Coordinates of C-alpha atoms in Angstrom, one line a residue:
M1 CA 63.1 73.6 109.1
D2 CA 60.4 75.4 106.6
S3 CA 61.5 76.9 103.6
M4 CA 62.4 80.4 103.3
R5 CA 59.2 82.6 101.4
V6 CA 61.3 84.7 98.8
M7 CA 59.8 87.3 96.1
V8 CA 61.7 88.2 93.5
V9 CA 60.7 92.5 92.2
G10 CA 62.1 92.9 88.7
A11 CA 61.6 89.3 88.0
K12 CA 61.6 89.7 84.0
G13 CA 64.9 91.4 83.9
R14 CA 68.4 90.2 83.1
V15 CA 69.3 89.6 86.6
G16 CA 66.0 89.1 88.3
S17 CA 65.2 86.4 85.5
R18 CA 68.6 84.3 86.6
V19 CA 67.4 84.9 90.5
V20 CA 64.1 83.4 90.3
A21 CA 66.1 80.6 88.5
G22 CA 68.2 80.1 91.5
I23 CA 65.6 80.2 94.2
E24 CA 63.9 77.4 92.3
E25 CA 66.6 75.3 92.1
A26 CA 67.7 75.8 95.7
D27 CA 66.1 72.8 98.2
D28 CA 65.9 75.9 101.3
L29 CA 63.9 78.2 99.3
V30 CA 60.5 78.8 97.8
L31 CA 59.5 81.3 95.2
A32 CA 56.7 83.7 96.6
G33 CA 56.0 85.6 93.8
A34 CA 57.9 86.8 90.4
V35 CA 56.7 90.5 90.6
D36 CA 57.6 92.8 87.1
L37 CA 57.3 96.8 87.0
D38 CA 53.8 97.0 86.4
D39 CA 52.2 94.2 89.0
D40 CA 50.5 95.4 92.1
L41 CA 53.6 95.0 94.5
D42 CA 51.5 96.0 97.7
G43 CA 49.1 93.4 96.8
L44 CA 51.2 90.5 96.0
V45 CA 53.1 90.9 99.1
G46 CA 49.7 90.9 101.0
R47 CA 48.6 87.6 99.4
E48 CA 52.0 85.6 99.2
M49 CA 53.4 86.8 102.3
P50 CA 57.3 86.4 101.5
Q51 CA 59.6 86.8 104.3
V52 CA 62.3 88.2 101.9
A53 CA 61.8 89.9 98.6
V54 CA 64.9 90.8 96.1
D55 CA 64.8 94.0 94.1
F56 CA 66.6 94.2 90.6
T57 CA 64.4 96.8 89.2
I58 CA 64.9 100.5 88.2
P59 CA 66.5 103.5 89.8
S60 CA 63.3 105.3 89.6
A61 CA 61.2 102.3 91.2
V62 CA 63.2 100.7 93.7
F63 CA 62.8 103.3 96.4
G64 CA 59.2 103.1 96.2
N65 CA 58.9 99.5 96.3
L66 CA 61.5 99.6 99.6
E67 CA 58.6 101.4 101.1
I68 CA 55.9 98.8 100.4
L69 CA 58.0 95.8 101.5
L70 CA 59.5 97.1 104.6
A71 CA 56.2 98.6 105.9
R72 CA 55.1 95.2 105.5
G73 CA 57.7 93.6 107.4
V74 CA 59.6 92.0 104.6
H75 CA 63.5 91.8 104.9
A76 CA 64.8 93.1 101.1
V77 CA 67.7 92.4 99.4
V78 CA 68.5 95.0 96.7
G79 CA 70.8 95.1 93.9
T80 CA 69.1 98.2 91.8
T81 CA 71.6 100.7 92.1
G82 CA 70.9 104.6 92.5
L83 CA 69.4 105.4 95.8
T84 CA 70.5 108.7 97.5
D85 CA 72.0 109.3 100.8
T86 CA 68.7 110.5 101.9
Q87 CA 66.6 107.5 100.4
L88 CA 69.2 105.2 102.3
A89 CA 68.8 107.1 105.5
E90 CA 64.9 106.7 105.3
I91 CA 65.5 103.0 104.4
D92 CA 67.4 102.4 107.2
R93 CA 64.5 104.2 109.5
L94 CA 61.9 102.3 108.1
A95 CA 63.7 98.9 108.2
R96 CA 64.3 99.4 111.9
E97 CA 61.0 100.7 112.9
H98 CA 59.9 97.3 111.4
E99 CA 62.3 95.1 112.9
V100 CA 63.6 94.0 109.6
A101 CA 66.6 94.6 107.3
A102 CA 67.2 96.2 103.7
L103 CA 70.7 95.1 102.6
V104 CA 71.9 97.1 99.5
A105 CA 74.7 96.3 97.5
P106 CA 76.0 97.9 94.4
N107 CA 77.5 94.3 93.2
F108 CA 76.6 90.2 94.4
A109 CA 79.5 89.0 92.5
L110 CA 81.9 87.3 95.1
G111 CA 85.0 88.4 92.9
A112 CA 83.5 92.0 92.5
V113 CA 83.2 92.2 96.4
L114 CA 86.9 91.1 97.0
M115 CA 88.3 93.4 94.1
M116 CA 86.6 96.2 96.3
R117 CA 88.3 95.1 99.4
F118 CA 91.9 94.8 97.6
A119 CA 91.6 98.1 96.1
E120 CA 90.9 99.6 99.5
E121 CA 94.0 97.8 101.2
A122 CA 96.2 98.9 98.0
A123 CA 95.1 102.4 98.5
R124 CA 96.8 102.6 101.5
H125 CA 100.1 102.3 99.9
F126 CA 99.5 103.6 96.6
P127 CA 97.7 107.4 96.8
W128 CA 97.8 107.6 92.5
V129 CA 94.4 105.8 91.6
E130 CA 91.6 105.7 88.9
V131 CA 88.5 103.4 88.1
V132 CA 87.9 102.4 85.1
E133 CA 84.5 100.9 84.7
R134 CA 82.6 99.4 81.8
H135 CA 79.1 98.2 81.3
H136 CA 76.7 97.5 78.6
E137 CA 74.6 100.2 76.6
H138 CA 71.7 100.1 78.2
K139 CA 72.8 100.8 81.8
L140 CA 70.8 103.6 83.4
D141 CA 73.7 105.3 85.8
A142 CA 76.9 106.3 85.6
P143 CA 79.2 106.0 87.2
S144 CA 78.2 102.3 88.6
G145 CA 77.5 101.8 91.9
T146 CA 80.3 99.6 92.2
A147 CA 82.8 102.4 90.9
R148 CA 81.0 105.0 93.2
I149 CA 81.3 102.8 96.3
T150 CA 85.3 101.5 95.5
A151 CA 86.1 105.3 95.1
E152 CA 84.7 106.4 98.1
R153 CA 86.7 103.3 100.2
I154 CA 89.8 104.2 98.8
A155 CA 89.1 107.9 99.7
E156 CA 88.7 106.9 103.3
A157 CA 91.8 104.4 102.9
R158 CA 94.4 106.6 101.7
S159 CA 96.1 108.7 104.2
D160 CA 96.4 111.7 101.7
A161 CA 95.5 112.4 97.7
P162 CA 97.9 113.5 95.6
A163 CA 97.9 117.2 94.6
P164 CA 95.5 117.8 91.1
A165 CA 97.8 118.3 88.3
E166 CA 97.5 121.7 86.4
E167 CA 95.7 119.8 83.4
T168 CA 93.7 121.3 80.5
E169 CA 90.9 119.3 78.6
S170 CA 90.8 120.0 75.2
A171 CA 87.4 117.9 75.2
P172 CA 85.5 118.5 78.4
G173 CA 85.4 115.2 80.4
A174 CA 88.3 113.9 78.6
R175 CA 89.7 112.9 82.2
G176 CA 86.5 111.2 83.4
G177 CA 84.4 112.7 86.6
R178 CA 85.4 112.5 90.3
V179 CA 83.9 110.4 93.3
A180 CA 85.7 111.6 96.5
G181 CA 88.3 112.8 94.8
V182 CA 89.1 109.8 92.7
P183 CA 88.9 110.1 88.9
V184 CA 86.4 107.4 87.7
H185 CA 85.7 106.8 83.7
S186 CA 82.5 105.0 82.7
L187 CA 82.2 103.2 79.6
R188 CA 79.0 102.0 77.7
L189 CA 79.3 99.4 75.2
P190 CA 77.8 96.5 73.4
G191 CA 79.2 93.1 74.2
S192 CA 79.8 94.2 78.0
V193 CA 78.6 92.8 80.9
A194 CA 80.0 94.8 84.0
H195 CA 83.7 95.1 84.3
Q196 CA 85.7 97.4 86.2
E197 CA 89.5 98.1 87.0
V198 CA 91.4 100.0 89.5
W199 CA 94.5 101.1 88.2
F200 CA 97.3 102.5 90.9
G201 CA 100.8 104.1 90.1
G202 CA 103.8 104.2 92.1
P203 CA 107.3 105.3 91.6
G204 CA 108.5 102.9 88.5
E205 CA 105.3 100.3 89.0
T206 CA 101.5 100.0 88.5
L207 CA 99.2 97.5 90.0
V208 CA 96.0 96.8 88.4
V209 CA 92.8 95.1 90.4
R210 CA 90.5 94.0 87.8
H211 CA 87.2 92.0 87.8
D212 CA 85.0 90.9 84.6
T213 CA 81.6 89.5 85.1
I214 CA 81.1 86.9 82.1
N215 CA 77.6 86.6 82.3
R216 CA 75.0 87.3 84.9
D217 CA 74.9 84.0 86.5
V218 CA 77.3 85.2 88.8
F219 CA 75.4 87.6 90.9
V220 CA 73.2 84.6 92.0
P221 CA 75.4 82.9 94.7
G222 CA 75.6 86.4 96.2
V223 CA 72.1 87.1 96.2
L224 CA 71.2 83.8 97.8
L225 CA 73.9 84.0 100.5
A226 CA 72.4 87.3 101.2
V227 CA 68.8 85.9 101.2
R228 CA 69.7 83.3 103.6
A229 CA 71.4 85.6 106.1
I230 CA 69.6 89.1 106.1
A231 CA 67.1 88.0 108.8
R232 CA 70.1 87.9 111.2
H233 CA 70.4 92.0 110.8
R234 CA 68.2 94.9 111.5
G235 CA 68.3 98.6 109.8
L236 CA 70.3 99.1 106.3
V237 CA 73.2 96.8 105.6
R238 CA 75.5 98.3 102.7
G239 CA 77.1 95.8 100.9
L240 CA 77.9 91.8 101.0
E241 CA 80.7 92.5 103.2
P242 CA 78.7 92.1 106.4
V243 CA 77.2 88.8 105.6
L244 CA 80.6 87.4 103.9
W245 CA 82.8 88.1 106.6
S246 CA 80.6 88.6 109.7
D247 CA 78.4 85.7 109.4
A248 CA 81.2 83.3 108.2

């Protein structure tokens, strides 16, 4: 079987550089281009003809990149966060039109995917919940994509939400922001990579579901798993879960 040709967009970034190394080490994958933000993506895609492209760039660039890739009939695996619902709908339309798939995931760490699933299950029994996420000081969006998706899944899973307390914030924002009615707190600190805790409270007990990313190598196995499975899908694929469970 021929090796799959994979292009990495954002190849000089913190995660992109590690994905490049992971592809080069894989026996069944071939690196078909390591692209930076100032490169001519359309020209490189036309010349190198990748089957799959992995995007770890920045929120302001990712949608334009996907328009180019999908129009060229290239499957996309996307770890860049910040896409709007309108953009995701257009990505789904473009991918289906060109008979390819775009897998967009907020987190490719397998432990983080399990953390979100465990939190969703716990929310069925503990309606009182808050999310605390911590990332490095250079992260551009807040809350993180992982925290946003976690909160949305919690909101869908729990049967009812607690009535809001009559609180007074002497410092605006002290109680965090709300995503789908779930309080979310974002920390940005040097020395951090990607960390999330989901705190559940019940009468006489608390339950904490936590995941810590120690270094960015943790994302590579999930990215390569998505790369190898993406051709079996069409349209927009939300998260790594369809690959982890449907393709198992």
